[in-house]
Short mmCIF file of C-alpha atoms in Angstrom, two decimals:
data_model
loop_
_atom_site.label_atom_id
_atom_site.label_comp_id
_atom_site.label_asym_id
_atom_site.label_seq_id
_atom_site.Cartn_x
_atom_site.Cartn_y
_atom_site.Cartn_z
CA UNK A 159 12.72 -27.94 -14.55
CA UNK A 160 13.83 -27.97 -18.39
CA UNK A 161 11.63 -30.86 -18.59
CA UNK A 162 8.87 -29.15 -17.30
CA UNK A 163 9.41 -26.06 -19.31
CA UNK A 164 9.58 -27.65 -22.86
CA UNK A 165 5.93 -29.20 -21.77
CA UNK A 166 4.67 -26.31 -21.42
CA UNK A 167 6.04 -24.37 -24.43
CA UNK A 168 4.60 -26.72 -26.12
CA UNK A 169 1.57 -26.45 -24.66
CA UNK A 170 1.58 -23.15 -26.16
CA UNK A 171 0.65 -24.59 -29.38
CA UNK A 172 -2.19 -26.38 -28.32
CA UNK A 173 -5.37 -26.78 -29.76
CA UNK A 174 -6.99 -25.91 -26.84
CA UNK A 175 -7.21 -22.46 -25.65
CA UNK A 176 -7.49 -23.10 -21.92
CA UNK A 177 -4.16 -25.68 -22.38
CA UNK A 178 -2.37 -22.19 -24.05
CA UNK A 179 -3.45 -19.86 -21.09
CA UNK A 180 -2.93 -22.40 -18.33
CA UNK A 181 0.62 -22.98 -19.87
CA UNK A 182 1.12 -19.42 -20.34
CA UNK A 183 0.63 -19.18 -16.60
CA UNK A 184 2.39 -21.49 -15.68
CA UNK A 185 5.45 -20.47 -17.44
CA UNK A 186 4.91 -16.93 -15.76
CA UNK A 187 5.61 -18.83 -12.27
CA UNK A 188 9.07 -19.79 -13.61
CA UNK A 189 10.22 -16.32 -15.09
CA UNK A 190 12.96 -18.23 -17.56
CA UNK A 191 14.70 -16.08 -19.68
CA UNK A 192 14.81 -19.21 -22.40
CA UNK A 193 11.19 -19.40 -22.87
CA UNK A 194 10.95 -15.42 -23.84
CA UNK A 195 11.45 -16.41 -27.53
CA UNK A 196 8.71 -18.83 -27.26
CA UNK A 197 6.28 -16.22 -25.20
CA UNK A 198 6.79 -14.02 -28.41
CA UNK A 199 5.68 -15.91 -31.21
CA UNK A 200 2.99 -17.32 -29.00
CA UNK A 201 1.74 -13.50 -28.65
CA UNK A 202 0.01 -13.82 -32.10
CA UNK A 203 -2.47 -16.23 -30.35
CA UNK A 204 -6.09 -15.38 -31.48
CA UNK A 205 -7.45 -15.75 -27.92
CA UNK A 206 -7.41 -12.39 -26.42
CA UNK A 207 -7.66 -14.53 -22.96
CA UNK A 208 -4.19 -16.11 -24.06
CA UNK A 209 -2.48 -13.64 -24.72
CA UNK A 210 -3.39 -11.76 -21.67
CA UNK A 211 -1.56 -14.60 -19.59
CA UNK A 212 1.45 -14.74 -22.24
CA UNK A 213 1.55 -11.05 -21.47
CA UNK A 214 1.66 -11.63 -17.94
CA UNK A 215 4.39 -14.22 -18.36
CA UNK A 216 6.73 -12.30 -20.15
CA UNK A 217 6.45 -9.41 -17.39
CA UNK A 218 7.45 -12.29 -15.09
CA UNK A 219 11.01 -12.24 -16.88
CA UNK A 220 13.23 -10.45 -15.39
CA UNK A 221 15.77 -10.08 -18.24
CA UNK A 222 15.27 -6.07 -19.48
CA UNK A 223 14.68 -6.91 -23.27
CA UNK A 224 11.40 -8.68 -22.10
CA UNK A 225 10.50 -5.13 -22.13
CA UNK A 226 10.33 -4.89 -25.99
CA UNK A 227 7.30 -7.24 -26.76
CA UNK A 228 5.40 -5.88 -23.80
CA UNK A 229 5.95 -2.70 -25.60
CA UNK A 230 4.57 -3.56 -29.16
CA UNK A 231 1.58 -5.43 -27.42
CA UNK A 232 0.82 -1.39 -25.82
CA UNK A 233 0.75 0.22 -28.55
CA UNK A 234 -0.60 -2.46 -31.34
CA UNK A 235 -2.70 -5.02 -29.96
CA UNK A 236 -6.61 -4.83 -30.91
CA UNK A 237 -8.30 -5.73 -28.20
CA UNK A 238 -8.23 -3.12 -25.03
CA UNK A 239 -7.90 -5.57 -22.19
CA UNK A 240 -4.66 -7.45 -23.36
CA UNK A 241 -3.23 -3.60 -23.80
CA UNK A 242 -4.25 -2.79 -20.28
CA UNK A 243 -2.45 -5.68 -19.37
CA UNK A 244 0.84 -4.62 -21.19
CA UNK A 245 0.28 -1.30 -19.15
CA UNK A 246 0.18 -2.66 -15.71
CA UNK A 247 3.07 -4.73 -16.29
CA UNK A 248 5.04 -2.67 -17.82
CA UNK A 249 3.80 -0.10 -14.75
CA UNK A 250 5.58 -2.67 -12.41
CA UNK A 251 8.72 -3.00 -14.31
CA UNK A 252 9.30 0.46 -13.89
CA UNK A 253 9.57 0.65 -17.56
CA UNK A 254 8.94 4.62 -18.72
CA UNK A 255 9.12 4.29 -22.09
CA UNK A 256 5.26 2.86 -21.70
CA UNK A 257 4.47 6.68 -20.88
CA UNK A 258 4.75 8.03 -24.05
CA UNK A 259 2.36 5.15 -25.56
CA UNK A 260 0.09 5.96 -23.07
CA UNK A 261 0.15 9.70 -23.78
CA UNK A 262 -0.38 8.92 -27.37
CA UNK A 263 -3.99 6.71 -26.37
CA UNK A 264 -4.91 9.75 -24.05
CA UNK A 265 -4.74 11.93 -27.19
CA UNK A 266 -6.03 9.55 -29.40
CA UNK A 267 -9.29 9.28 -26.48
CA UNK A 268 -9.14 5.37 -25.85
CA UNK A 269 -10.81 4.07 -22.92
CA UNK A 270 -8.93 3.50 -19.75
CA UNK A 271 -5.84 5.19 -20.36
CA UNK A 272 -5.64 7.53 -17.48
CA UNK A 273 -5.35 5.28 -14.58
CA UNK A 274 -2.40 3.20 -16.07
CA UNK A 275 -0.84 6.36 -16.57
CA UNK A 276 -1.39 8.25 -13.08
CA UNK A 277 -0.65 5.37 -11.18
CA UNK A 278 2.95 4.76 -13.18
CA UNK A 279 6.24 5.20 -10.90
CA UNK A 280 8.04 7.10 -13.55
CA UNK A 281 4.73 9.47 -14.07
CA UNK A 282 6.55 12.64 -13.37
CA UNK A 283 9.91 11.91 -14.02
CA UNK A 284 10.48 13.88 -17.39
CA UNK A 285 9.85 17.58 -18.21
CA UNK A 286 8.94 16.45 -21.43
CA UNK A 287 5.74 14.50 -19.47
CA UNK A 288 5.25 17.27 -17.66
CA UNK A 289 4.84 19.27 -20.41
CA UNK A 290 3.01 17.19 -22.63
CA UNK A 291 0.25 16.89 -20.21
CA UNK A 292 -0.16 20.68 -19.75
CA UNK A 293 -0.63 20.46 -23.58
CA UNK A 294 -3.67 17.93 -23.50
CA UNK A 295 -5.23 19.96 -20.55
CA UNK A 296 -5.67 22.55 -23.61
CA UNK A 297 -7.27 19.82 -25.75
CA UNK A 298 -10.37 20.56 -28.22
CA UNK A 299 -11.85 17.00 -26.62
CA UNK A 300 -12.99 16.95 -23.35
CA UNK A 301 -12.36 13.68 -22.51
CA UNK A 302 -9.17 14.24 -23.21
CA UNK A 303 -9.13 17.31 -20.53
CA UNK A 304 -11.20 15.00 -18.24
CA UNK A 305 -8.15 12.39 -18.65
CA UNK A 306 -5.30 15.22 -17.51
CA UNK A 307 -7.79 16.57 -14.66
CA UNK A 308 -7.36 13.16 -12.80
CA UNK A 309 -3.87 12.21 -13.80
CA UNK A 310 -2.57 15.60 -12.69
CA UNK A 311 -3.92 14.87 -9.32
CA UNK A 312 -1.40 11.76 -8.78
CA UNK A 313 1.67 14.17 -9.29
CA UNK A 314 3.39 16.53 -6.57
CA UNK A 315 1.01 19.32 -5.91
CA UNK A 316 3.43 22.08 -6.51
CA UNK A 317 3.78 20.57 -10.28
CA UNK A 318 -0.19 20.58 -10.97
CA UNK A 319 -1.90 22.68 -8.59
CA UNK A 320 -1.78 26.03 -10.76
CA UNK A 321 -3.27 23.96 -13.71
CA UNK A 322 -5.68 22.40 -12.06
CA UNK A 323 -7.20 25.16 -10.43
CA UNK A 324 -7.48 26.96 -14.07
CA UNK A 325 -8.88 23.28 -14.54
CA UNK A 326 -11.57 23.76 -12.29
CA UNK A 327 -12.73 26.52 -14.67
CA UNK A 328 -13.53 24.55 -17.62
CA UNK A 329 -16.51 24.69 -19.66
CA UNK A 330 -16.77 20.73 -19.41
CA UNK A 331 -18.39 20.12 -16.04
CA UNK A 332 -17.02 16.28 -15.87
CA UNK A 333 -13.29 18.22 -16.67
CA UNK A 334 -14.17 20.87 -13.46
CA UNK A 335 -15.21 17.60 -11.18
CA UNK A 336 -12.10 15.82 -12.04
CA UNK A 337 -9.60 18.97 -11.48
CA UNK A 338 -11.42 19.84 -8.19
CA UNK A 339 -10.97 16.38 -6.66
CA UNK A 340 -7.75 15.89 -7.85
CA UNK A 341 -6.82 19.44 -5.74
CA UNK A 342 -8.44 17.76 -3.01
CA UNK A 343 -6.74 14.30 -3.18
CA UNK A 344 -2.94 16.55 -3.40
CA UNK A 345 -4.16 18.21 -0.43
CA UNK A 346 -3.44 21.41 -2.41
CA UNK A 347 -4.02 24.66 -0.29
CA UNK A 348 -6.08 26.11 -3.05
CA UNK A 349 -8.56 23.72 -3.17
CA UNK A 350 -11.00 25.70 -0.59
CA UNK A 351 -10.69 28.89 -3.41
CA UNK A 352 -11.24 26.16 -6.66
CA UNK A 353 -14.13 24.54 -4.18
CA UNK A 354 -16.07 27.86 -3.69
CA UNK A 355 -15.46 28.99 -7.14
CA UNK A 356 -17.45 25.60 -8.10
CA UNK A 357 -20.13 25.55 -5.37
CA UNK A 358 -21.80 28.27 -7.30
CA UNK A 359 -21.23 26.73 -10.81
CA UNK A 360 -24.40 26.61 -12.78
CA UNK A 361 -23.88 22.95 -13.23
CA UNK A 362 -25.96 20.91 -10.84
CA UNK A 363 -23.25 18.47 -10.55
CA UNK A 364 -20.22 21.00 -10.89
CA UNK A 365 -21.88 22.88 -7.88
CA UNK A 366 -22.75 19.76 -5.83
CA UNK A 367 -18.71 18.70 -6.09
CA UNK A 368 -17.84 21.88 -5.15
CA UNK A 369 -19.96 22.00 -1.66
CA UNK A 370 -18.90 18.14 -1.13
CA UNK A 371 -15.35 19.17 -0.97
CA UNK A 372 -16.07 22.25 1.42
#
């Protein structure tokens, strides 16, 4: 097995990027704590594709500080798919302090933020959370407002229902959608009231979501 792993560490530093990513991989099946060091300084590979499966790997480790680089690869890498990556594994680690990164792209309107958010265990675990996301539903952006509308629907119904039925009334017709299925997905009791209030929205689409969910 130490054999085995040394081969592949140093396959890390191949010229080949399909050697780096299949070795990547391949050290994820193991999950050694000794090879985190090694994971690390291979997570200033050029490939985005590499690091993507070094990213993978390290989640694989079961050791807690294996947390830390997954962390730094959220909030700073350049390319979006190697951070959405970070997100899902930090997601199944349980780790929460990926929330507040997240929070921080939701503001900051990048792409893709809202479903590693809504579907994190720890989502609704903090009054702080809570309360930041009741400050973005105010937001001067609506995708930002859009974002909140369908994360709020993956918390307990008696925590978002009330905003999302003043949700429903947004001028962004995308934000009203979003709030109005989200209701419907918490199987909140005043969805029928936010659906009727929409079903005669002036927005083709508002008022077509609105009879759907009757």
């Amino acid at each position: 097995l130490k054999r085995e792993s040394d081969a592949l560490v140093w396959g890390l530093k191949d010229s080949d990027p399909l050697i780096r990513q299949k070795s990547a991989e391949s050290l994820g099946k193991l999950g050694d704590a000794e090879t985190l060091p090694h994971l690390m300084e291979a997570l200033s590979d050029p490939e985005a594709e590499v690091r993507q499966e070094i990213v993978r790997a390290i989640g694989s480790i079961p050791d807690p500080s294996a947390s830390e680089p997954l962390l730094h690869v959220l909030e700073n890498d350049e390319v979006l798919s190697v951070r959405l990556v970070a997100a899902y594994v930090l997601r199944k680690r349980e780790e929460k302090r990926a929330i507040p990164i997240l929070l921080d792209a939701l503001e900051q309107r990048k792409p893709h933020v809202s479903a590693a958010l809504a579907y994190h265990p720890m989502l609704g675990a903090s009054q702080t959370t809570l309360a930041r996301l009741k400050a973005l539903a105010s937001s001067e952006f609506p995708e930002v407002r859009r974002e909140v509308a369908f994360v709020m629907g993956r918390l307990p119904s008696k925590v978002s229902a009330d905003l999302l039925c003043r949700m429903v009334g947004d001028p962004d017709e995308e934000t009203q959608c979003n709030a109005l299925y989200s209701l419907w997905e918490l199987r909140s009791k005043k969805v029928k009231e936010a659906s009727k209030k929409l079903a005669s929205a002036s927005s083709e689409v508002a008022a077509q979501s609105g009879a759907l969910v009757q």
